Coordinates of C-alpha atoms and ligand atoms in Angstrom, one line a residue:
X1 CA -0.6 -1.8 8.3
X2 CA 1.4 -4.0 10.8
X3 CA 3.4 -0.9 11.6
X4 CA 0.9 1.3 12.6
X5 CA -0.7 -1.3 14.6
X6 CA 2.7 -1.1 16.1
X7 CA 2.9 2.6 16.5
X8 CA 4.4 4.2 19.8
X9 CA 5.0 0.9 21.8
X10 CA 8.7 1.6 22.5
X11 CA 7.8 4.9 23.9
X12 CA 5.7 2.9 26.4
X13 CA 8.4 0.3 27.4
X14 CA 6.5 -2.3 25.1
X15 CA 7.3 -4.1 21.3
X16 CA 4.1 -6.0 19.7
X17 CA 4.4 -9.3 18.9
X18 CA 2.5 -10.2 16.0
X19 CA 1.4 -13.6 16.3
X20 CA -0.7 -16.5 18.1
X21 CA 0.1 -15.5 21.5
X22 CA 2.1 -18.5 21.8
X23 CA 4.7 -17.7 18.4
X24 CA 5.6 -14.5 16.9
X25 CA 4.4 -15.2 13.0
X26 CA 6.1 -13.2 10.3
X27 CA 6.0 -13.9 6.8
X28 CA 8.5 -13.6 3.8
X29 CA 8.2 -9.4 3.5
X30 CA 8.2 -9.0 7.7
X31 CA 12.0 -9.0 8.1
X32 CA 12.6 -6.2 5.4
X33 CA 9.6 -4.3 6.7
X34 CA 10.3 -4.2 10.6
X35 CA 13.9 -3.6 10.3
X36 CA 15.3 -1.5 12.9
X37 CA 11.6 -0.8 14.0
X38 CA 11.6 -0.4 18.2
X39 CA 8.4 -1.2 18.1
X40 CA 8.3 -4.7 17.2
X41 CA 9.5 -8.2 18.6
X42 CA 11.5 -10.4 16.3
X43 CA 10.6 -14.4 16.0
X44 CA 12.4 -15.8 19.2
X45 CA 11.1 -12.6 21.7
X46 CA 8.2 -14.2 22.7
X47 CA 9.2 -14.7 26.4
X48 CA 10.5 -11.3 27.1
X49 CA 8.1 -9.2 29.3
X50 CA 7.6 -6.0 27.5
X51 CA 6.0 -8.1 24.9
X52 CA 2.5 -7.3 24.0
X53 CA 0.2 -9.5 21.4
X54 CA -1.3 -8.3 18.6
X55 CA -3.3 -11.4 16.8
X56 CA -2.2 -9.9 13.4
X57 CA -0.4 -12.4 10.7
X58 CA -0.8 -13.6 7.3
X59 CA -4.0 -15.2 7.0
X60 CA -5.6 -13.6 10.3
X61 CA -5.5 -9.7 9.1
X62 CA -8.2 -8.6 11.8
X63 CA -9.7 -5.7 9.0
X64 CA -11.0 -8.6 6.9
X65 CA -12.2 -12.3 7.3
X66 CA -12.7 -15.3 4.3
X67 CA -16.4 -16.7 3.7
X68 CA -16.3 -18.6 0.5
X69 CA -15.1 -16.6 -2.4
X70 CA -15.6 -13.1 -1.1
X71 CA -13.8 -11.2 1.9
X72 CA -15.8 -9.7 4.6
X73 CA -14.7 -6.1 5.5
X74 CA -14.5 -5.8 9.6
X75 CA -16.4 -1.9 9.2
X76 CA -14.6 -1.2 12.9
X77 CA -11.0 -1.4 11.6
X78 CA -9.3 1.6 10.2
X79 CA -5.7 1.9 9.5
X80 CA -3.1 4.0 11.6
X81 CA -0.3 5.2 8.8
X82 CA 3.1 2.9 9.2
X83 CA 6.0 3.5 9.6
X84 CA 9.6 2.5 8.0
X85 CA 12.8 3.2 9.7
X86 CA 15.5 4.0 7.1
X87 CA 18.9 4.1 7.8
X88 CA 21.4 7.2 6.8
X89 CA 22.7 5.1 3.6
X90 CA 19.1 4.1 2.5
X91 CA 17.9 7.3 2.9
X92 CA 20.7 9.0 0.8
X93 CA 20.3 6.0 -1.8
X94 CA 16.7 6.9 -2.0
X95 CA 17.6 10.7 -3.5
X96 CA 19.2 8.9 -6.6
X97 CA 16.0 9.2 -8.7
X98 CA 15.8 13.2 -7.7
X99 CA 12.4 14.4 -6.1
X100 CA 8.9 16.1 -6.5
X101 CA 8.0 13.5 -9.4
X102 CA 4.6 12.1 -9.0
X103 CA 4.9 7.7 -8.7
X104 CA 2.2 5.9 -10.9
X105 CA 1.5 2.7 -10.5
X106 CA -1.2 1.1 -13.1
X107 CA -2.0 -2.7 -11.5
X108 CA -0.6 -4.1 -7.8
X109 CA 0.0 -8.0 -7.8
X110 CA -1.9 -8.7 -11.0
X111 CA -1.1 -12.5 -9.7
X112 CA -4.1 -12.4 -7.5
X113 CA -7.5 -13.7 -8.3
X114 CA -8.9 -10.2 -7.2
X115 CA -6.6 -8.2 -9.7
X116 CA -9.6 -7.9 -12.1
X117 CA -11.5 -6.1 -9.4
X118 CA -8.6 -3.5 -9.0
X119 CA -7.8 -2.7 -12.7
X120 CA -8.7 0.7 -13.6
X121 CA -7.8 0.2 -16.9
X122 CA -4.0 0.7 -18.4
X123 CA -5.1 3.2 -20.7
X124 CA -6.9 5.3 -18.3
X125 CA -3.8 5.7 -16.2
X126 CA -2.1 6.6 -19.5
X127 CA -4.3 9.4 -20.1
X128 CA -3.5 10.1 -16.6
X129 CA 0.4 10.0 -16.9
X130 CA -0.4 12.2 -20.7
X131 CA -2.8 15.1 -18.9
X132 CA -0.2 15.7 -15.6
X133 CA 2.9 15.2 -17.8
X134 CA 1.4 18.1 -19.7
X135 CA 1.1 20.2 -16.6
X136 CA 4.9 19.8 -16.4
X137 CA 4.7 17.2 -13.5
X138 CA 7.5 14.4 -13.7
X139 CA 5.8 10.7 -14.0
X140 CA 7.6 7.6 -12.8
X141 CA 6.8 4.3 -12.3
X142 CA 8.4 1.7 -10.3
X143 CA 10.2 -1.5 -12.8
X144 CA 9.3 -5.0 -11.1
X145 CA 9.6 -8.0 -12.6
X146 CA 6.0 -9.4 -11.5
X147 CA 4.3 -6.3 -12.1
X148 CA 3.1 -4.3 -14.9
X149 CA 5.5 -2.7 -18.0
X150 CA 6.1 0.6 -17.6
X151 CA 3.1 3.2 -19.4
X152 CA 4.7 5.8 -22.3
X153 CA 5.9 8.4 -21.5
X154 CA 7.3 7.5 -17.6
X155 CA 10.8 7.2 -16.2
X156 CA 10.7 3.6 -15.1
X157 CA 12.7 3.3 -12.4
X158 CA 15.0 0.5 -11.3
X159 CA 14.6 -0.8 -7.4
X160 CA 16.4 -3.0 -5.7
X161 CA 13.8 -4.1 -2.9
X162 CA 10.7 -2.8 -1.4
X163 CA 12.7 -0.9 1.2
X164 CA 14.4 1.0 -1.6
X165 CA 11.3 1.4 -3.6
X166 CA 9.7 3.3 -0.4
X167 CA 13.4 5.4 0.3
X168 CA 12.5 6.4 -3.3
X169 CA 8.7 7.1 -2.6
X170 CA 9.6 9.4 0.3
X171 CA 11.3 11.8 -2.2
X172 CA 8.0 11.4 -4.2
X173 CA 5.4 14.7 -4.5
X174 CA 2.4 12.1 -4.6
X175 CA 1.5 8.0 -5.6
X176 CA -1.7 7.7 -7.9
X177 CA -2.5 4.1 -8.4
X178 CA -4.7 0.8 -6.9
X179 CA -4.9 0.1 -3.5
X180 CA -2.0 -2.1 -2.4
X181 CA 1.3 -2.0 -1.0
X182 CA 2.4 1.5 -2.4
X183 CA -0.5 3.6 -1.2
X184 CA 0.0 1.8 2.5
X185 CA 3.8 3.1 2.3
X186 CA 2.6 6.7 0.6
X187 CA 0.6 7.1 4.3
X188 CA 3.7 5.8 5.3
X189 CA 6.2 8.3 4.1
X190 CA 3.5 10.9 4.5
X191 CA 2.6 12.0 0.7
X192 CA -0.4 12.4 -1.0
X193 CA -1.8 10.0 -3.0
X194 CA -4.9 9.1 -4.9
X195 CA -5.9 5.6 -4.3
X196 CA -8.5 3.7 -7.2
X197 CA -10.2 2.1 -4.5
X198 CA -13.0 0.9 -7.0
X199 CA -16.0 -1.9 -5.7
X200 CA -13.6 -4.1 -3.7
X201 CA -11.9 -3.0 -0.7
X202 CA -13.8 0.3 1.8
X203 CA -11.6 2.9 1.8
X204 CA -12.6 2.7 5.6
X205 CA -11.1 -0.1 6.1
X206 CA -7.6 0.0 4.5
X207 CA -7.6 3.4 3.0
X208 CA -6.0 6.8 5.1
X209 CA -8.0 9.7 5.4
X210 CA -5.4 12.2 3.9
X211 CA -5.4 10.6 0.4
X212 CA -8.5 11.0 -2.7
X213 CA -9.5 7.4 -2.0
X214 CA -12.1 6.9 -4.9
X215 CA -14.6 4.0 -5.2
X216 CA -17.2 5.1 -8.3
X217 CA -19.8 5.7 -5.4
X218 CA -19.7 1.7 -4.7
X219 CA -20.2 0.0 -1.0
X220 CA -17.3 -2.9 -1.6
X221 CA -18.1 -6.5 -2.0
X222 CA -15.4 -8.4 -1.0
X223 CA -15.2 -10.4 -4.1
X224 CA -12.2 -12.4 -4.8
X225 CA -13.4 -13.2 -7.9
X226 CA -13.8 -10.9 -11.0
X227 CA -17.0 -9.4 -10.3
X228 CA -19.1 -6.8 -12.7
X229 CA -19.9 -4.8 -10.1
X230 CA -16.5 -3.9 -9.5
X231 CA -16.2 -3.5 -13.0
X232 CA -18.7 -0.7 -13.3
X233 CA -16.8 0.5 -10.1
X234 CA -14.2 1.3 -11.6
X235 CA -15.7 2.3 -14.7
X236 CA -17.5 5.5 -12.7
X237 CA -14.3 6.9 -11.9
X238 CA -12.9 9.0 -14.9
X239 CA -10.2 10.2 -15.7
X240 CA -11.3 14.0 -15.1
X241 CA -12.1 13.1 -11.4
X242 CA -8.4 11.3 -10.7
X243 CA -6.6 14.0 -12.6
X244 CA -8.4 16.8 -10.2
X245 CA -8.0 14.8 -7.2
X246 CA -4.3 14.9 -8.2
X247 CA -3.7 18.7 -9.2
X248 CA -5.5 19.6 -5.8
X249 CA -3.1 17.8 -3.7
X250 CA 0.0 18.7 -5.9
Ligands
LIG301 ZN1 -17.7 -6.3 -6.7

């Protein structure tokens, strides 16, 4: 999201500094994610004077602030698609899995309290994965250690950062999966995608209005704890609706 925040700066004579105003605050994914990015000013830029502030860092996200247990949704924010800037070798390292296979990905960080309210249900996406690999679409999934096991039936594939994981994505004919990481980089690399949205997040907020961004008809609560309404959120969206979501943008 940083990224397109970040969008067309250098072609102004200007790199964002995402920060305080006074320090340039990255966290532990900013240096893999920025790389070679013109747009940007690294951690020790802050005095040079095509720097302009953006007050965008890890734990002051501008689309969202904390009250209590819940998030509240800033309705005026909307994403501009990122960007990543491969290089030639990345980019050609990317290929190795082929292309034109679809990307699943069943559960993002299921570490956080809010996974619960992001779960479609494993078995769903496995019906999912059984209906398009039926069609004759390839399925892969990404391997991490954190995250889920791969579903049946899926090529899991090996990556060995996020960088590679999006060179990979950018070969990909669509991501289906929760709203996360992976469906920022899809707007990223420009391919479809249908996003489970469910009861949490607005798909105003962080979702892209060129992907299926489906919420089971709920406004989102912001609840960082599991919630039922999220719950039955994601229990209105069926597997019928994701699957035609997906063979219309294929
Ligand atoms: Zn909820």
């Amino acid at each position: 999201m940083a990224t397109g925040l970040a969008r067309g700066a250098h072609a102004k004579g200007k790199k964002i500094a995402f920060g305080d105003g006074i320090k340039i605050r990255w966290d532990h994914h900013s240096h893999e994610v920025f790389k070679w990015n013109p747009n940007i000013a690294a951690p020790g830029r802050e005095r040079d004077s095509c720097v302009e502030w953006i007050p965008f860092f890890k734990g002051h996200r501008i689309y969202n602030r904390q009250d209590g247990d819940r998030w509240i949704w800033n309705m005026d924010f909307s994403p501009t698609p990122g960007e990543i800037y491969l290089d030639d070798i990345e980019r050609k390292h990317g290929k190795r899995y082929g292309s034109g296979f679809i990307i699943i990905e069943p559960q993002s960080a299921p570490w956080k309290s809010v996974a619960a309210n992001k779960d479609w249900g494993r078995s769903k996406y496995q019906e999912v994965t059984n209906r398009l690999k039926a069609e004759g679409y390839k399925v892969h999934q990404f391997l991490s250690d954190k995250g889920s096991p791969p579903l049946s039936g899926v090529s899991p594939l090996r990556t060995e950062s996020f960088r590679d994981a999006i060179s990979i994505l950018a070969n990909a004919s669509m991501y289906i999966g929760s709203e996360g990481g992976l469906h920022h980089a899809a707007a990223a690399v420009g391919i479809p995608a249908v996003v489970l949205f469910g009861g949490f997040i607005p798909p105003k907020v962080t979702g892209y209005p060129t992907h299926a961004n489906l919420t089971g008809g709920a406004e989102a609560c912001g609840s960082l704890k599991p919630c039922q309404h999220c719950r039955r959120a994601m229990e209105a969206i069926s597997v019928d609706e994701v699957v035609e979501e997906a063979l219309e943008r294929l």
